Amino acid sequence: KRRAILKGDDTKRLEIICEYVRGKWSVAPELKYYTLHDHRHSERVEWELYELLPEEQFTKLTPEERFLLLDSAWLHDIGMIQNLFGDEDKKLTEREVRETHHIRSQQYVNSTAVWPVLGLRPEETTSLGIICLYHRKAEDLRKCNEKIPVPGIGQIRTRLLAAYLRLADALRIADVSGVPEKEFRTNLIMGMDPESTFHWLKSKYAQGTSLTEEPFTITIFLKNPNGSPENIEPLGKFLCEEIQEELDSSM
């Protein structure tokens, strides 16, 4: 997919970013109550982008926009890593990290120290940081810069790319690693908050989504825990509402 979509050395540059993100997550402290947000999440978001945007749609983006969109799939959640900024992070709780992770992701992308490691060019980082910032529903996309002029490249449609990333992230509802039942129950006993509980349940029972173009429809697939449709119906309804909110916020 990447080789068909990206141009020039952008495939190699994206692979550098992927390996870097995998390395960062391999040594990151575990987030106690939070579901999968490591490199496997990024892989799923990238594949959701391919589902959301078939190849002929991707080609309607400029080569620079395609590169930045796929980069953002890998970097939008890097702010979830607790020790990302070293000593500055020591006083932050897990909840504070989660609630500000989109801001932290933007700050990290905009840090001059990581540009050479990630293989990013300075002129790309402002747009990439904005896309990462606005992937979270808490941010109003109407306030996102519609376009960013980039010297030597042209206009980057940051609002459009952020909307695509937001939808792909919302459609990534299944946890490929599964959720251990014992761990889930232990976290409940230890006082896991309702939001985290919902995300665990979503990862536990969601099997994925499917998209059709004409008419545009999103189908959500769930496991049925006890063979009774009534048991899973509230979760299914909640997931439909959540994805509808993401669609509305991206419209």
Short mmCIF file of C-alpha atoms in Angstrom, two decimals:
data_model
loop_
_atom_site.label_atom_id
_atom_site.label_comp_id
_atom_site.label_asym_id
_atom_site.label_seq_id
_atom_site.Cartn_x
_atom_site.Cartn_y
_atom_site.Cartn_z
CA LYS A 1 0.00 0.00 0.00
CA ARG A 2 2.69 2.48 1.01
CA ARG A 3 4.76 1.91 -2.11
CA ALA A 4 1.73 2.53 -4.32
CA ILE A 5 0.75 5.71 -2.48
CA LEU A 6 4.02 7.40 -1.49
CA LYS A 7 6.51 8.96 -3.88
CA GLY A 8 10.29 9.09 -4.02
CA ASP A 9 12.04 8.34 -0.74
CA ASP A 10 8.89 8.94 1.34
CA THR A 11 8.34 5.18 1.82
CA LYS A 12 11.80 4.83 3.35
CA ARG A 13 11.26 7.92 5.50
CA LEU A 14 7.95 6.55 6.80
CA GLU A 15 9.62 3.23 7.64
CA ILE A 16 12.20 5.13 9.70
CA ILE A 17 9.38 6.77 11.66
CA CYS A 18 7.65 3.40 12.17
CA GLU A 19 10.81 1.82 13.56
CA TYR A 20 11.41 4.81 15.81
CA VAL A 21 7.88 4.66 17.25
CA ARG A 22 8.18 0.89 17.82
CA GLY A 23 11.42 1.51 19.71
CA LYS A 24 9.91 4.25 21.89
CA TRP A 25 6.96 2.06 22.87
CA SER A 26 9.18 -0.96 23.58
CA VAL A 27 10.73 0.86 26.57
CA ALA A 28 7.71 2.97 27.58
CA PRO A 29 6.11 2.52 31.03
CA GLU A 30 2.85 0.59 30.89
CA LEU A 31 -0.35 2.64 31.17
CA LYS A 32 -2.19 0.85 33.96
CA TYR A 33 -5.84 1.36 33.01
CA TYR A 34 -5.58 2.24 29.33
CA THR A 35 -6.08 0.02 26.34
CA LEU A 36 -3.64 -0.53 23.52
CA HIS A 37 -1.86 2.66 22.41
CA ASP A 38 1.48 1.31 21.29
CA HIS A 39 2.87 0.74 17.79
CA ARG A 40 0.16 -1.87 17.08
CA HIS A 41 -2.46 0.84 17.47
CA SER A 42 -0.56 2.97 14.94
CA GLU A 43 -0.46 0.05 12.49
CA ARG A 44 -4.22 -0.36 12.77
CA VAL A 45 -4.85 3.36 12.25
CA GLU A 46 -2.67 3.32 9.12
CA TRP A 47 -4.72 0.40 7.74
CA GLU A 48 -7.96 2.16 8.64
CA LEU A 49 -6.77 5.07 6.49
CA TYR A 50 -6.40 2.68 3.55
CA GLU A 51 -9.97 1.46 4.20
CA LEU A 52 -11.30 4.99 4.53
CA LEU A 53 -9.39 6.26 1.50
CA PRO A 54 -9.04 3.74 -1.33
CA GLU A 55 -6.01 4.22 -3.56
CA GLU A 56 -7.86 6.38 -6.10
CA GLN A 57 -8.90 8.71 -3.27
CA PHE A 58 -5.39 8.88 -1.85
CA THR A 59 -4.12 10.08 -5.22
CA LYS A 60 -6.35 13.15 -4.89
CA LEU A 61 -4.04 14.26 -2.09
CA THR A 62 -0.69 15.77 -2.98
CA PRO A 63 2.40 13.57 -2.38
CA GLU A 64 3.31 15.73 0.63
CA GLU A 65 -0.20 15.37 2.10
CA ARG A 66 -0.10 11.59 1.69
CA PHE A 67 3.23 11.40 3.50
CA LEU A 68 2.08 13.63 6.36
CA LEU A 69 -1.21 11.76 6.78
CA LEU A 70 0.53 8.38 7.10
CA ASP A 71 3.15 9.92 9.39
CA SER A 72 0.39 11.19 11.65
CA ALA A 73 -1.03 7.67 12.00
CA TRP A 74 2.23 6.74 13.71
CA LEU A 75 2.90 9.92 15.68
CA HIS A 76 -0.54 11.13 16.84
CA ASP A 77 -0.44 9.09 20.06
CA ILE A 78 3.25 9.32 20.89
CA GLY A 79 2.22 11.82 23.58
CA MET A 80 0.70 8.87 25.49
CA ILE A 81 4.22 7.82 26.47
CA GLN A 82 4.67 8.98 30.06
CA ASN A 83 8.40 9.69 30.07
CA LEU A 84 8.45 11.26 26.62
CA PHE A 85 9.94 14.53 27.90
CA GLY A 86 12.09 13.07 30.67
CA ASP A 87 12.06 14.87 34.03
CA GLU A 88 9.27 17.22 32.90
CA ASP A 89 6.83 14.28 32.97
CA LYS A 90 7.47 13.02 36.49
CA LYS A 91 4.62 14.96 38.12
CA LEU A 92 1.98 14.04 35.52
CA THR A 93 -0.63 11.42 36.37
CA GLU A 94 -1.79 8.85 33.81
CA ARG A 95 -5.06 10.76 33.39
CA GLU A 96 -3.19 14.02 32.75
CA VAL A 97 -1.01 12.29 30.17
CA ARG A 98 -4.08 10.90 28.40
CA GLU A 99 -6.00 14.20 28.45
CA THR A 100 -3.05 16.16 27.06
CA HIS A 101 -1.51 13.48 24.83
CA HIS A 102 -2.54 15.22 21.60
CA ILE A 103 -0.83 18.43 22.78
CA ARG A 104 2.24 16.46 23.85
CA SER A 105 2.34 14.74 20.45
CA GLN A 106 2.36 18.11 18.70
CA GLN A 107 5.09 19.40 21.01
CA TYR A 108 7.21 16.32 20.38
CA VAL A 109 6.86 16.55 16.59
CA ASN A 110 7.81 20.23 16.79
CA SER A 111 10.90 19.51 18.89
CA THR A 112 13.98 20.23 16.81
CA ALA A 113 15.87 17.45 18.60
CA VAL A 114 13.75 14.69 17.03
CA TRP A 115 13.64 15.96 13.43
CA PRO A 116 16.90 14.29 12.34
CA VAL A 117 15.99 11.04 14.14
CA LEU A 118 12.56 10.89 12.49
CA GLY A 119 13.90 11.92 9.11
CA LEU A 120 11.54 14.90 9.04
CA ARG A 121 12.28 18.13 7.24
CA PRO A 122 11.75 21.31 9.29
CA GLU A 123 9.16 22.62 6.83
CA GLU A 124 6.98 19.53 7.39
CA THR A 125 6.77 19.59 11.18
CA THR A 126 4.30 22.45 11.71
CA SER A 127 1.65 20.80 9.54
CA LEU A 128 2.31 17.37 11.03
CA GLY A 129 2.04 18.74 14.57
CA ILE A 130 -1.30 20.39 13.79
CA ILE A 131 -2.70 17.15 12.36
CA CYS A 132 -1.63 15.27 15.51
CA LEU A 133 -3.15 17.95 17.76
CA TYR A 134 -6.56 17.91 16.10
CA HIS A 135 -6.95 14.14 15.93
CA ARG A 136 -8.63 14.31 19.35
CA LYS A 137 -12.35 15.02 19.49
CA ALA A 138 -11.79 17.43 22.39
CA GLU A 139 -10.32 19.88 19.86
CA ASP A 140 -12.72 21.83 17.62
CA LEU A 141 -11.74 21.13 14.01
CA ARG A 142 -13.30 24.42 12.94
CA LYS A 143 -10.42 26.13 14.74
CA CYS A 144 -7.83 24.12 12.84
CA ASN A 145 -5.96 25.96 10.10
CA GLU A 146 -7.65 24.97 6.86
CA LYS A 147 -4.37 25.20 4.95
CA ILE A 148 -0.75 25.78 5.89
CA PRO A 149 1.57 27.34 3.30
CA VAL A 150 4.87 25.43 3.18
CA PRO A 151 7.84 26.98 1.37
CA GLY A 152 8.92 24.85 -1.57
CA ILE A 153 5.91 22.53 -1.19
CA GLY A 154 2.74 24.60 -1.47
CA GLN A 155 -0.45 24.39 0.58
CA ILE A 156 -1.03 21.53 3.04
CA ARG A 157 -4.74 20.98 3.80
CA THR A 158 -4.21 20.37 7.50
CA ARG A 159 -7.90 20.46 8.46
CA LEU A 160 -8.81 17.84 5.87
CA LEU A 161 -5.92 15.57 6.91
CA ALA A 162 -6.80 15.95 10.62
CA ALA A 163 -10.40 14.97 9.82
CA TYR A 164 -9.23 11.82 8.00
CA LEU A 165 -6.93 10.89 10.90
CA ARG A 166 -9.71 11.50 13.43
CA LEU A 167 -12.08 9.18 11.57
CA ALA A 168 -9.46 6.46 11.10
CA ASP A 169 -8.63 6.62 14.80
CA ALA A 170 -12.32 6.34 15.71
CA LEU A 171 -12.81 3.35 13.40
CA ARG A 172 -9.91 1.50 15.01
CA ILE A 173 -12.15 0.03 17.70
CA ALA A 174 -10.76 -3.52 17.96
CA ASP A 175 -7.73 -4.35 20.09
CA VAL A 176 -5.61 -6.82 18.13
CA SER A 177 -3.97 -8.12 21.32
CA GLY A 178 -7.23 -8.90 23.08
CA VAL A 179 -8.00 -8.01 26.71
CA PRO A 180 -7.14 -10.54 29.45
CA GLU A 181 -10.25 -11.18 31.53
CA LYS A 182 -8.32 -11.35 34.80
CA GLU A 183 -6.58 -8.04 34.17
CA PHE A 184 -9.86 -6.38 33.24
CA ARG A 185 -11.58 -7.55 36.44
CA THR A 186 -8.60 -6.57 38.58
CA ASN A 187 -8.64 -3.05 37.15
CA LEU A 188 -12.37 -2.77 37.90
CA ILE A 189 -11.76 -3.77 41.53
CA MET A 190 -8.87 -1.28 41.78
CA GLY A 191 -11.15 1.60 40.78
CA MET A 192 -10.85 1.98 37.00
CA ASP A 193 -12.88 5.04 35.92
CA PRO A 194 -15.98 4.74 33.67
CA GLU A 195 -14.25 6.12 30.56
CA SER A 196 -11.41 3.61 30.81
CA THR A 197 -13.91 0.82 31.54
CA PHE A 198 -15.78 1.68 28.34
CA HIS A 199 -12.59 1.55 26.26
CA TRP A 200 -11.67 -1.82 27.77
CA LEU A 201 -15.13 -3.20 27.00
CA LYS A 202 -14.89 -1.81 23.48
CA SER A 203 -11.55 -3.54 22.96
CA LYS A 204 -12.85 -6.73 24.56
CA TYR A 205 -15.94 -7.16 22.37
CA ALA A 206 -15.30 -5.14 19.20
CA GLN A 207 -14.04 -7.14 16.22
CA GLY A 208 -13.70 -4.28 13.77
CA THR A 209 -15.52 -2.15 11.23
CA SER A 210 -16.35 -2.35 7.55
CA LEU A 211 -17.03 0.49 5.13
CA THR A 212 -19.05 0.58 1.92
CA GLU A 213 -19.06 3.56 -0.43
CA GLU A 214 -22.51 3.52 -2.06
CA PRO A 215 -24.37 4.47 0.07
CA PHE A 216 -21.63 5.29 2.55
CA THR A 217 -22.15 2.93 5.48
CA ILE A 218 -20.06 1.93 8.48
CA THR A 219 -20.79 -1.50 9.95
CA ILE A 220 -19.50 -2.37 13.42
CA PHE A 221 -18.85 -6.03 14.28
CA LEU A 222 -19.07 -7.16 17.92
CA LYS A 223 -18.55 -10.46 19.69
CA ASN A 224 -21.67 -11.73 21.44
CA PRO A 225 -20.56 -12.66 24.99
CA ASN A 226 -23.46 -14.90 26.06
CA GLY A 227 -25.38 -15.62 22.87
CA SER A 228 -28.03 -13.04 23.66
CA PRO A 229 -28.29 -9.90 21.48
CA GLU A 230 -29.65 -7.89 24.44
CA ASN A 231 -26.33 -8.21 26.30
CA ILE A 232 -24.30 -6.49 23.60
CA GLU A 233 -26.91 -4.01 22.36
CA PRO A 234 -26.03 -1.13 24.79
CA LEU A 235 -22.36 -1.30 23.81
CA GLY A 236 -23.27 -1.41 20.11
CA LYS A 237 -25.51 1.62 20.51
CA PHE A 238 -22.80 3.50 22.38
CA LEU A 239 -20.23 2.70 19.67
CA CYS A 240 -22.61 3.89 16.94
CA GLU A 241 -23.13 7.15 18.81
CA GLU A 242 -19.40 7.59 19.37
CA ILE A 243 -18.53 7.12 15.70
CA GLN A 244 -21.44 9.35 14.67
CA GLU A 245 -20.00 12.09 16.93
CA GLU A 246 -16.66 11.73 15.18
CA LEU A 247 -18.35 11.96 11.78
CA ASP A 248 -20.29 15.05 12.86
CA SER A 249 -17.19 16.73 14.30
CA SER A 250 -15.30 16.03 11.06
CA MET A 251 -18.03 17.06 8.67
#
